[in-house]
PDB file of C-alpha atoms in Angstrom:
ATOM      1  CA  UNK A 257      42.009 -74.661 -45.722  1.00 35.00           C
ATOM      2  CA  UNK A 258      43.284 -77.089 -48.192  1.00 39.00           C
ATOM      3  CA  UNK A 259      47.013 -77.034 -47.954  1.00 45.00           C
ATOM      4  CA  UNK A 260      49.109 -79.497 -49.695  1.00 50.00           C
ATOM      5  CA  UNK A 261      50.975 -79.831 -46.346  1.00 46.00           C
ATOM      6  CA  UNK A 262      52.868 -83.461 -46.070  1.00 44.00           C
ATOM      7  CA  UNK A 263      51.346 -83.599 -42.405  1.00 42.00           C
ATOM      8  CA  UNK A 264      47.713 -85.021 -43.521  1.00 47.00           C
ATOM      9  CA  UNK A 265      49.264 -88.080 -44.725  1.00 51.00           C
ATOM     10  CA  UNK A 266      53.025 -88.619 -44.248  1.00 52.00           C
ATOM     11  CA  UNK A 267      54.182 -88.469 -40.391  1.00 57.00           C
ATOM     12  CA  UNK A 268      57.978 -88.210 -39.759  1.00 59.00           C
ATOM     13  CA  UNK A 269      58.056 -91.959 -39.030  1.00 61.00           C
ATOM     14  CA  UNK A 270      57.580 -92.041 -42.928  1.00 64.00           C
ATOM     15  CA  UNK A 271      59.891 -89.397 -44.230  1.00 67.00           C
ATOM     16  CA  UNK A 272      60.934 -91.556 -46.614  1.00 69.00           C
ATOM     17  CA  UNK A 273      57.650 -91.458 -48.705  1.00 70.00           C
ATOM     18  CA  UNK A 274      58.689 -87.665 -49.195  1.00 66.00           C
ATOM     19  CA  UNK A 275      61.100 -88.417 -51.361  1.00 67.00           C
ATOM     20  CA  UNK A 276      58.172 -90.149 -53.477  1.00 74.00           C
ATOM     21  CA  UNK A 277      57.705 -88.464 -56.724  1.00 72.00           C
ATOM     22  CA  UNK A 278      55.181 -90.134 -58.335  1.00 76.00           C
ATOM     23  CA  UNK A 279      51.456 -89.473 -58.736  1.00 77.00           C
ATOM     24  CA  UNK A 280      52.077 -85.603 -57.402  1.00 79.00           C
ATOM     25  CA  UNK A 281      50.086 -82.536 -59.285  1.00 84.00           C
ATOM     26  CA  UNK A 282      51.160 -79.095 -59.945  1.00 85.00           C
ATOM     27  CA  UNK A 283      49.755 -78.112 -55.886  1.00 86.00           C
ATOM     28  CA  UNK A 284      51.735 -80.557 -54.526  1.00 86.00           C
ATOM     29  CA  UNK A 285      55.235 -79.831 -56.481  1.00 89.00           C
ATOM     30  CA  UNK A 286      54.443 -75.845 -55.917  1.00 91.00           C
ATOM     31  CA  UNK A 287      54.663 -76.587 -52.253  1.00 89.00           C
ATOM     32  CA  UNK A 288      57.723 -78.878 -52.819  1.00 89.00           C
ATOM     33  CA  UNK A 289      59.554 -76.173 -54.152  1.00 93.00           C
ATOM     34  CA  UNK A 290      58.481 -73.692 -51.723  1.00 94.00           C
ATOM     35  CA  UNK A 291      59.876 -75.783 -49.099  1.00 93.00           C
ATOM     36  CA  UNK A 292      62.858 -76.482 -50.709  1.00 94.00           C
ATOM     37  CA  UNK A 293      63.707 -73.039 -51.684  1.00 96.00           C
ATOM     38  CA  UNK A 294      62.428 -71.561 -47.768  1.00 96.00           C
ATOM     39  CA  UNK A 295      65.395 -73.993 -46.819  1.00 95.00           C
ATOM     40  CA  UNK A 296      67.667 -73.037 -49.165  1.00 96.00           C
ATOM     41  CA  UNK A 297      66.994 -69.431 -48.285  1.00 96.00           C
ATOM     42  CA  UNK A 298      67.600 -69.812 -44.779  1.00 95.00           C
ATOM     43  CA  UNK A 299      70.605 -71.927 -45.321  1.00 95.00           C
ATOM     44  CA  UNK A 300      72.020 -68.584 -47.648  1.00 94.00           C
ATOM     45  CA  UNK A 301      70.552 -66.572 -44.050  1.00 92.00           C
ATOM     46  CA  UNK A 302      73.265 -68.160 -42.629  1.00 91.00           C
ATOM     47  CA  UNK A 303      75.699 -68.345 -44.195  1.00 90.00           C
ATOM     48  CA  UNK A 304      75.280 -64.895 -45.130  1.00 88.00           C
ATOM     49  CA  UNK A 305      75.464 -63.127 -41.548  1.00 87.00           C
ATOM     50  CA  UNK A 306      79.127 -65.921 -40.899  1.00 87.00           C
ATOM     51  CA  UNK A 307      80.368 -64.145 -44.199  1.00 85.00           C
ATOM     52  CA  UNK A 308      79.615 -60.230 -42.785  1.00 85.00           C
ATOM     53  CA  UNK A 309      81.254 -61.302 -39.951  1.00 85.00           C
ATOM     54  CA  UNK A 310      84.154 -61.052 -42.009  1.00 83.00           C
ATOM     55  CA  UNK A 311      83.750 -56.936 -41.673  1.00 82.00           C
ATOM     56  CA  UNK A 312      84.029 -56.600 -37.916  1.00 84.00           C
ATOM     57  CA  UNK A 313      87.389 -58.130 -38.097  1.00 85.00           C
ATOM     58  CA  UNK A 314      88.697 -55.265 -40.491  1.00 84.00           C
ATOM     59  CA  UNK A 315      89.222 -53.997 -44.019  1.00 87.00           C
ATOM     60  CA  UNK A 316      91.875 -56.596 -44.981  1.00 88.00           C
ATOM     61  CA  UNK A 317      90.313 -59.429 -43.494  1.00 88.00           C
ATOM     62  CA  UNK A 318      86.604 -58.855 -45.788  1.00 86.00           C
ATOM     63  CA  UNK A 319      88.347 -57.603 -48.870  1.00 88.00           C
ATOM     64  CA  UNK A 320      90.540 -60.736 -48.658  1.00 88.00           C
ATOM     65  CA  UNK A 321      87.112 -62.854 -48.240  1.00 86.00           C
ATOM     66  CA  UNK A 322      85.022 -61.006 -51.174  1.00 84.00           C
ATOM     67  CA  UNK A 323      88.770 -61.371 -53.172  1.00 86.00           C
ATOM     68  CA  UNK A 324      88.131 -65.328 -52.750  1.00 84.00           C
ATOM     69  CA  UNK A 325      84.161 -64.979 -53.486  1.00 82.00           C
ATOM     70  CA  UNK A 326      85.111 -64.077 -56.656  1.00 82.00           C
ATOM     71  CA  UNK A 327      85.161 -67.136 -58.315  1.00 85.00           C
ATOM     72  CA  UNK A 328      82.563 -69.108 -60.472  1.00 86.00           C
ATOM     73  CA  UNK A 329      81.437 -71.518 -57.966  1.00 90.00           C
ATOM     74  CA  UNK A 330      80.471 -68.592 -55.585  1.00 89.00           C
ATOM     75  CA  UNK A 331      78.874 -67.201 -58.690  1.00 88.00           C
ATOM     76  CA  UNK A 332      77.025 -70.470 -59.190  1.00 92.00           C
ATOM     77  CA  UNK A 333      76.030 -70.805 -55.276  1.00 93.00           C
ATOM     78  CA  UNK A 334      74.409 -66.702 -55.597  1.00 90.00           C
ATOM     79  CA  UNK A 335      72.795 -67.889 -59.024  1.00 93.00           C
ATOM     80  CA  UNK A 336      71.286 -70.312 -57.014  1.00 95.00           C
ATOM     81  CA  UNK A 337      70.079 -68.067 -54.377  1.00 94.00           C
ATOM     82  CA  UNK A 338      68.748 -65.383 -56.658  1.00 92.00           C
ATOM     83  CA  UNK A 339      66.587 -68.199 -58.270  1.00 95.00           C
ATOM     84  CA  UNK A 340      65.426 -69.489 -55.054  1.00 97.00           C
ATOM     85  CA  UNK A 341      64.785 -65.620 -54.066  1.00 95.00           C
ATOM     86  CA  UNK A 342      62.463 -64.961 -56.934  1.00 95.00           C
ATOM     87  CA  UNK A 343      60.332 -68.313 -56.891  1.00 96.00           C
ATOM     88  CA  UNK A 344      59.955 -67.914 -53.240  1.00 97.00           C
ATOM     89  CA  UNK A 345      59.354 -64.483 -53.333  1.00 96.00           C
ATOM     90  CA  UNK A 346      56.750 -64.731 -55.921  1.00 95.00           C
ATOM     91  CA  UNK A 347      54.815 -68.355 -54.807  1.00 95.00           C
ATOM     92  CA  UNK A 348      54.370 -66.800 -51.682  1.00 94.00           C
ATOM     93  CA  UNK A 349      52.785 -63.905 -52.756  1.00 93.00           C
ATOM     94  CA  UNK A 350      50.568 -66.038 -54.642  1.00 94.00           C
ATOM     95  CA  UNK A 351      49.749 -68.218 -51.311  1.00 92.00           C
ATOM     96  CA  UNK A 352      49.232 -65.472 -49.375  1.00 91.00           C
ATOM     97  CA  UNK A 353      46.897 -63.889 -52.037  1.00 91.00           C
ATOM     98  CA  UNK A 354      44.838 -67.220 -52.225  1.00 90.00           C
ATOM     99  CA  UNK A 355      44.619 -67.537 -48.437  1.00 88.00           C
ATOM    100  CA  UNK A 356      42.234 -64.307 -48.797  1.00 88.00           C
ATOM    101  CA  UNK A 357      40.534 -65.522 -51.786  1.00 90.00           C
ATOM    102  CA  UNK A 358      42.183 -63.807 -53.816  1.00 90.00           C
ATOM    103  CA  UNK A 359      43.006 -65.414 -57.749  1.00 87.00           C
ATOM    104  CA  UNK A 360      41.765 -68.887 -56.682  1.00 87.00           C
ATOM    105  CA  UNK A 361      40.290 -69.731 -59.237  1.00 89.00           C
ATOM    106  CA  UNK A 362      43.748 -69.330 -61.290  1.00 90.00           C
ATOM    107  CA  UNK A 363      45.969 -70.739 -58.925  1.00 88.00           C
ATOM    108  CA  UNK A 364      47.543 -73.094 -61.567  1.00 90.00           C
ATOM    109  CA  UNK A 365      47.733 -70.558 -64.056  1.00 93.00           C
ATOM    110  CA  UNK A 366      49.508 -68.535 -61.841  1.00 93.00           C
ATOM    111  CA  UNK A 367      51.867 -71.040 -60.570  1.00 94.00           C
ATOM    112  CA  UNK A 368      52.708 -72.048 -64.058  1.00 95.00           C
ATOM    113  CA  UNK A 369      53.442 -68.495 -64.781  1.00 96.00           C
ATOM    114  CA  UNK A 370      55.792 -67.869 -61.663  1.00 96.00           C
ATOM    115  CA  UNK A 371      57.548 -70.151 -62.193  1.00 95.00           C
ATOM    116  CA  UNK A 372      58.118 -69.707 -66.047  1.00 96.00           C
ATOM    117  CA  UNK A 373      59.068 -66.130 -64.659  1.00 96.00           C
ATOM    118  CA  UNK A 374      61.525 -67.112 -62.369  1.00 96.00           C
ATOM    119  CA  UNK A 375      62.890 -69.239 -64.592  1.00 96.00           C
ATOM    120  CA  UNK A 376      63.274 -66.406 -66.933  1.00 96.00           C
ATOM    121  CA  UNK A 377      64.472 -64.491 -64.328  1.00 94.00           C
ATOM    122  CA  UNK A 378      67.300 -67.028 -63.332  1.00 94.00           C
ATOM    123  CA  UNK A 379      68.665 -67.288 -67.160  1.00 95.00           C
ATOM    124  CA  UNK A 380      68.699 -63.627 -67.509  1.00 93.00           C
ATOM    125  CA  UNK A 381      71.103 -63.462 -64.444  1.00 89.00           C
ATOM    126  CA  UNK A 382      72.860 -66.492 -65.322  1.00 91.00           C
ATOM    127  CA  UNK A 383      73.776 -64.378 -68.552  1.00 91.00           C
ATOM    128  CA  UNK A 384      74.983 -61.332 -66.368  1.00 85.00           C
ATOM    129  CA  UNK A 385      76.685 -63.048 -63.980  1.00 82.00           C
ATOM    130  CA  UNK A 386      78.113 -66.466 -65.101  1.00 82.00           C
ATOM    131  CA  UNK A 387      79.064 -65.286 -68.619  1.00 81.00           C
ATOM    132  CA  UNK A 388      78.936 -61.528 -69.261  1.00 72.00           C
ATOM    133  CA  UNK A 389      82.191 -59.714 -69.276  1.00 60.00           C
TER     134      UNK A 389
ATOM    135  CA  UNK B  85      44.993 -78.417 -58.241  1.00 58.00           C
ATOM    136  CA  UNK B  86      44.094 -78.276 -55.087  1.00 57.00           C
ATOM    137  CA  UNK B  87      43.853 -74.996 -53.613  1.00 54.00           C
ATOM    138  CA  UNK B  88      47.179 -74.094 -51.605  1.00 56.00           C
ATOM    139  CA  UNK B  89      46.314 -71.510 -49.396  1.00 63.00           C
ATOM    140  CA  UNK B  90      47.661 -70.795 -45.986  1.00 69.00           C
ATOM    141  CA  UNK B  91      46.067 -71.068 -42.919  1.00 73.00           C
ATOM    142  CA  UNK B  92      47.163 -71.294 -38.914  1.00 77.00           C
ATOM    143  CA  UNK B  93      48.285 -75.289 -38.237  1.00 77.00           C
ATOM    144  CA  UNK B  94      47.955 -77.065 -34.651  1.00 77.00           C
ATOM    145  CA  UNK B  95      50.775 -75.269 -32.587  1.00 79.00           C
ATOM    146  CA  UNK B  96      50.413 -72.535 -34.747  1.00 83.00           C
ATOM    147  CA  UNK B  97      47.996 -69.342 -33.393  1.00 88.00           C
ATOM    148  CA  UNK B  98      46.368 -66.862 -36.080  1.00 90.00           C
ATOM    149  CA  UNK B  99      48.602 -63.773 -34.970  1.00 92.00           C
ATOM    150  CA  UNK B 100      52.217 -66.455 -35.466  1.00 92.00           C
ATOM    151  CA  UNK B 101      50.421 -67.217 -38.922  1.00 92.00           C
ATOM    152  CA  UNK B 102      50.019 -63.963 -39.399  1.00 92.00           C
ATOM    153  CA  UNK B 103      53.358 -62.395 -38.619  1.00 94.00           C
ATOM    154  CA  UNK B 104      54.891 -65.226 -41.459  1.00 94.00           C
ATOM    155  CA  UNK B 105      52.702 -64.071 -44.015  1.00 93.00           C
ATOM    156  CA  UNK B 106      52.862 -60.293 -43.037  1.00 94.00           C
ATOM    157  CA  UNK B 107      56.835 -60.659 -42.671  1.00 96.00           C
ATOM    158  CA  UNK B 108      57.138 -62.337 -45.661  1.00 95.00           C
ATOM    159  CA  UNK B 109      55.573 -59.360 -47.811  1.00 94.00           C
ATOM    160  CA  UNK B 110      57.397 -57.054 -45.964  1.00 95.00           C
ATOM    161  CA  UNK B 111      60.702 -59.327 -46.952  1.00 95.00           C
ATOM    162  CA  UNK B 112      59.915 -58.748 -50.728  1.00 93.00           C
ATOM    163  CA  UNK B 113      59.149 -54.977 -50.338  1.00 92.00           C
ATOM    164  CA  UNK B 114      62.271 -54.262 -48.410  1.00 90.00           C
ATOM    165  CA  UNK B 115      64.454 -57.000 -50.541  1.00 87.00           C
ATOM    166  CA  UNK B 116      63.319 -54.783 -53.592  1.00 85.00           C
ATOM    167  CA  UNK B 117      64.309 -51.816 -51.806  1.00 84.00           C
ATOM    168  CA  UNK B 118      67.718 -52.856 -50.718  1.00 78.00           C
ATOM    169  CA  UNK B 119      68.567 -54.030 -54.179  1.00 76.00           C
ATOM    170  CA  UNK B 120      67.487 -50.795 -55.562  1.00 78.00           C
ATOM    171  CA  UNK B 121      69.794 -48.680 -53.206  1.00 74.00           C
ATOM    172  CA  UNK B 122      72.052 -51.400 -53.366  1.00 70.00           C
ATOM    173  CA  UNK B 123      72.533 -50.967 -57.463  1.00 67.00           C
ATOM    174  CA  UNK B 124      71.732 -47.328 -57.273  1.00 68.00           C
ATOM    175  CA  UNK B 125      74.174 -45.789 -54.694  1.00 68.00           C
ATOM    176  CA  UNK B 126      77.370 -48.992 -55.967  1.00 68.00           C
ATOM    177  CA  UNK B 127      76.606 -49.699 -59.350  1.00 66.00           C
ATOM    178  CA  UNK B 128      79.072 -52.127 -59.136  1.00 69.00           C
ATOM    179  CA  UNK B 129      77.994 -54.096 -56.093  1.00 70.00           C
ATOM    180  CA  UNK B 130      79.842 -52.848 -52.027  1.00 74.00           C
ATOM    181  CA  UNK B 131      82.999 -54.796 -53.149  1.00 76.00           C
ATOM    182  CA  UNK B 132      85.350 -53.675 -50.532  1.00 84.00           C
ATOM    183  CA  UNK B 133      85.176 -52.768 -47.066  1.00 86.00           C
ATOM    184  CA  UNK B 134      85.486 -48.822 -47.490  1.00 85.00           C
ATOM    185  CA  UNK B 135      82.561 -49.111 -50.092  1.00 84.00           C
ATOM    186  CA  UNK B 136      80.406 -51.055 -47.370  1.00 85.00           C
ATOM    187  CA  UNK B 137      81.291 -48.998 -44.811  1.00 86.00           C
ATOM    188  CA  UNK B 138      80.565 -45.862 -46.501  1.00 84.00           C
ATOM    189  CA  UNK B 139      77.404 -47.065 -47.682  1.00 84.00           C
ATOM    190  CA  UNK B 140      75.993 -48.248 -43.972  1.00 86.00           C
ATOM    191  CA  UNK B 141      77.136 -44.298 -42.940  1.00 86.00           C
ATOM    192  CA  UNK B 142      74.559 -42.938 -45.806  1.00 85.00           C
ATOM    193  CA  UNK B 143      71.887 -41.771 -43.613  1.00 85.00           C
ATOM    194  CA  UNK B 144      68.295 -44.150 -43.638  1.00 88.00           C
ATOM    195  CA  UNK B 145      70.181 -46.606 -44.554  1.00 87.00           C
ATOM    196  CA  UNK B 146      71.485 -48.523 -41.310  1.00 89.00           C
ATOM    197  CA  UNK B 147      67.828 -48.253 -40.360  1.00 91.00           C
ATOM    198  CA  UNK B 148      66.555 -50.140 -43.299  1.00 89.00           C
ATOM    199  CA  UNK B 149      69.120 -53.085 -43.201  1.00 90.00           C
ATOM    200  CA  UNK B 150      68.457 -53.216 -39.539  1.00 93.00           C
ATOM    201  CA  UNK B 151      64.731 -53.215 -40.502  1.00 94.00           C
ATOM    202  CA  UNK B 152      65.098 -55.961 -42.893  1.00 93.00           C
ATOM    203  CA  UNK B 153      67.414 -57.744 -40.550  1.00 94.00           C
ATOM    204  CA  UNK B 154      64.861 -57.992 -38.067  1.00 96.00           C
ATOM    205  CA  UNK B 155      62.061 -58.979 -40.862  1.00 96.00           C
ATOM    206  CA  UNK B 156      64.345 -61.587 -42.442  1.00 96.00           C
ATOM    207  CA  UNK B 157      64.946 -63.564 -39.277  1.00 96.00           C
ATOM    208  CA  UNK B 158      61.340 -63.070 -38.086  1.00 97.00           C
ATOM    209  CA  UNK B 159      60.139 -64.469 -41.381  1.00 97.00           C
ATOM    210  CA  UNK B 160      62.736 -67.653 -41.705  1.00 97.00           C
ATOM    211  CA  UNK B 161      62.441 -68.585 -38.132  1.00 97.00           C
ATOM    212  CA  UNK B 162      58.266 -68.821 -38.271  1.00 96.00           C
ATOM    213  CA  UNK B 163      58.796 -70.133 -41.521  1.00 95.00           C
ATOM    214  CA  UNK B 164      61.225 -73.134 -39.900  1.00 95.00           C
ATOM    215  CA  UNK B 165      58.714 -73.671 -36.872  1.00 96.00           C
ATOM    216  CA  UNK B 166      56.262 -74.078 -39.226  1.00 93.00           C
ATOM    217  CA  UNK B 167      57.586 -76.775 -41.191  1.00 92.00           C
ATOM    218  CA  UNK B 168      58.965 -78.382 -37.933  1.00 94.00           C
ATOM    219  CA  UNK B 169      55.153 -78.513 -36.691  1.00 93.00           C
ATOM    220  CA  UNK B 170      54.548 -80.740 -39.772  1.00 89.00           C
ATOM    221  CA  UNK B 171      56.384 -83.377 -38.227  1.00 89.00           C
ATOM    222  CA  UNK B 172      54.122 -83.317 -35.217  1.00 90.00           C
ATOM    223  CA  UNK B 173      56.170 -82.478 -32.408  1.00 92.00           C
ATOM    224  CA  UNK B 174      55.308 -83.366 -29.128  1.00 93.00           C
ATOM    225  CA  UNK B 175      54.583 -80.961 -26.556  1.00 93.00           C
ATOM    226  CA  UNK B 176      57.783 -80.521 -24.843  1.00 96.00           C
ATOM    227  CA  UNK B 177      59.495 -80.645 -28.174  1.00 96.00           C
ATOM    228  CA  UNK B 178      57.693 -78.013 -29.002  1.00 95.00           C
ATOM    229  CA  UNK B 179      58.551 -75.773 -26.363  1.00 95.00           C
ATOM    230  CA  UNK B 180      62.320 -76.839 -26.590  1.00 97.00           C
ATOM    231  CA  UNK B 181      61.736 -75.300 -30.429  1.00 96.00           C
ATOM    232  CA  UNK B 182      60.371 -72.189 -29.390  1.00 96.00           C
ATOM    233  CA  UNK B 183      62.461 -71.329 -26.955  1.00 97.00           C
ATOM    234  CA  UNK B 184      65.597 -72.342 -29.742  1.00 97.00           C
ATOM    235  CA  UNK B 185      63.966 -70.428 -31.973  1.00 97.00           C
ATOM    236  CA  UNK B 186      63.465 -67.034 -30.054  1.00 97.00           C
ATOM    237  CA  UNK B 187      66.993 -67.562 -28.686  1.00 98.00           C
ATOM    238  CA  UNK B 188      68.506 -68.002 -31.942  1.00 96.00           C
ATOM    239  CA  UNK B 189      66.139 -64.799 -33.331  1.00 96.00           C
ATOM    240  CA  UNK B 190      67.493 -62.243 -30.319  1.00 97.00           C
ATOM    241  CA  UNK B 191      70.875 -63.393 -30.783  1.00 96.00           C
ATOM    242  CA  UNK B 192      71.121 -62.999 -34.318  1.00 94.00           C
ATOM    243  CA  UNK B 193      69.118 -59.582 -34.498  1.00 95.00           C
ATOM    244  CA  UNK B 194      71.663 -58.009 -31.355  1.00 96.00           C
ATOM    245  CA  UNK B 195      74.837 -59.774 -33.224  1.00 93.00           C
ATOM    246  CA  UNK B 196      73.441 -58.036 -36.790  1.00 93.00           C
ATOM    247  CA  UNK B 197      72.400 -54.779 -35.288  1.00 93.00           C
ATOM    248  CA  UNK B 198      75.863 -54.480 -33.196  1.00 93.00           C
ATOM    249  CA  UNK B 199      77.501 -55.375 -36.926  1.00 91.00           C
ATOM    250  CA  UNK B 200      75.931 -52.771 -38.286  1.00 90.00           C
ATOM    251  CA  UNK B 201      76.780 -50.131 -35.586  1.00 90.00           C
ATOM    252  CA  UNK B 202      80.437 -51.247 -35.807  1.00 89.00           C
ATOM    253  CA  UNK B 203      80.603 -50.341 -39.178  1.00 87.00           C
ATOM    254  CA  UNK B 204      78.416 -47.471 -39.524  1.00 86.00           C
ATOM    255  CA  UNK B 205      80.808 -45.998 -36.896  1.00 84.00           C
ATOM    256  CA  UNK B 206      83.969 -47.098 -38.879  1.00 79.00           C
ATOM    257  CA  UNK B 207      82.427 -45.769 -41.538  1.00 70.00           C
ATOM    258  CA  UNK B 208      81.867 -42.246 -39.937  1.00 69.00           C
ATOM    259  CA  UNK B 209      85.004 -41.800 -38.619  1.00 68.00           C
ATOM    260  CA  UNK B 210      86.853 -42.480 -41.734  1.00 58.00           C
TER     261      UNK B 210
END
């Protein structure tokens, strides 16, 4: 095992040196943004199952809610998601596909490539859903 | 690069390392799934209430949310301990997460699951 994990060298009496950009390789931000977008998912998780609450109160009360969802900042906040969604979705594929030897010896290739998909991905729905129609 | 692979971390035993990287293929499968039904049954998207509802009464179908319900929170739960155990938690921390954690899991899985029976039923009857 070889993970990139900020346990081997930064405690949470040094959170702080998280934040410390400099001097990390592509391993190290691949992990970053696996966190970051686990986090982000879960947040969504949330906020997701408080918004379907919205249908056990009734018809009028979710159609009122998905009525104010319909706006360009919500549109923004599920751009965001579907982004997240995809990288996460596809780096831990990767991870879990490397944790049984599989593709390691093009891990960077294939990180590089995931996320140039899901980048991809992200304008192609930012096209459908931010400016089409 | 370094190679980033996954592996079970102190606190964490092989069948809980496991179950995150199981749950988390399972996640994509059924996400992939959903969003084919999804797009397939509304081509517009459930945007109202009697759309949602009607959908959820489709048979299969309250199954496989509740399926993916269940996988979801599995996943993103394991997934939170195991970023929690990277700040080294102490012992009794540790049990105070878990037993947040599996608290938090059966509550949201009965609160989803009685959601979706609501409105399957709703659906049915209208």
């Amino acid at each position: 095992m070889d993970v990139p994990t900020s346990s081997k060298t930064r405690s949470s009496a040094n959170i702080p040196l998280w934040l410390d950009v400099r001097g990390r390789k592509a391993g190290m931000w691949a992990f970053i943004f696996n966190r970051l977008t686990g986090l982000g998912l879960v947040l969504y998780l949330c906020l997701h199952l408080v918004a379907l609450s919205q249908l056990a109160t009734g018809p009028q009360a979710y159609d009122s809610f998905i009525a104010l969802a319909k706006n360009k900042v919500f549109a923004l906040g599920e751009l965001l998601v579907v982004a997240a969604g995809f990288y996460h979705g596809l780096n831990g594929l990767r991870i879990a596909l490397n944790s049984f030897g599989v593709g390691v010896p093009r891990q960077q290739a294939l990180f590089y490539g995931i996320f140039a998909l899901s980048a991809l991905i992200t304008v192609v729905f930012a096209a459908k859903m931010l400016f089409a129609g | 690069m370094r190679a980033e692979t996954s592996s079970p971390k102190s606190g964490e035993t092989t069948w809980l390392w496991l179950t995150k990287l199981v749950t988390g293929v399972l996640v994509i499968v059924l996400l992939f799934v959903h969003l084919i039904v999804n797009h397939l049954v509304a081509p517009n998207g459930l945007l109202s209430y009697r759309e949602v509802a009607e959908y959820l009464a489709l048979p299969g179908i309250a199954f496989m949310e509740s399926t993916f319900l269940v996988i979801v929170i599995a996943h993103a739960l394991l997934a939170m301990r195991s970023v929690l155990l990277d700040l080294k938690p102490s012992r009794a921390v540790l049990s105070g997460i878990n037993w947040s954690f599996l608290l938090i899991g059966v509550g949201a899985t009965v609160y989803g699951i009685w959601l979706l029976q609501v409105i399957v039923q709703r659906g049915t009857a209208g």
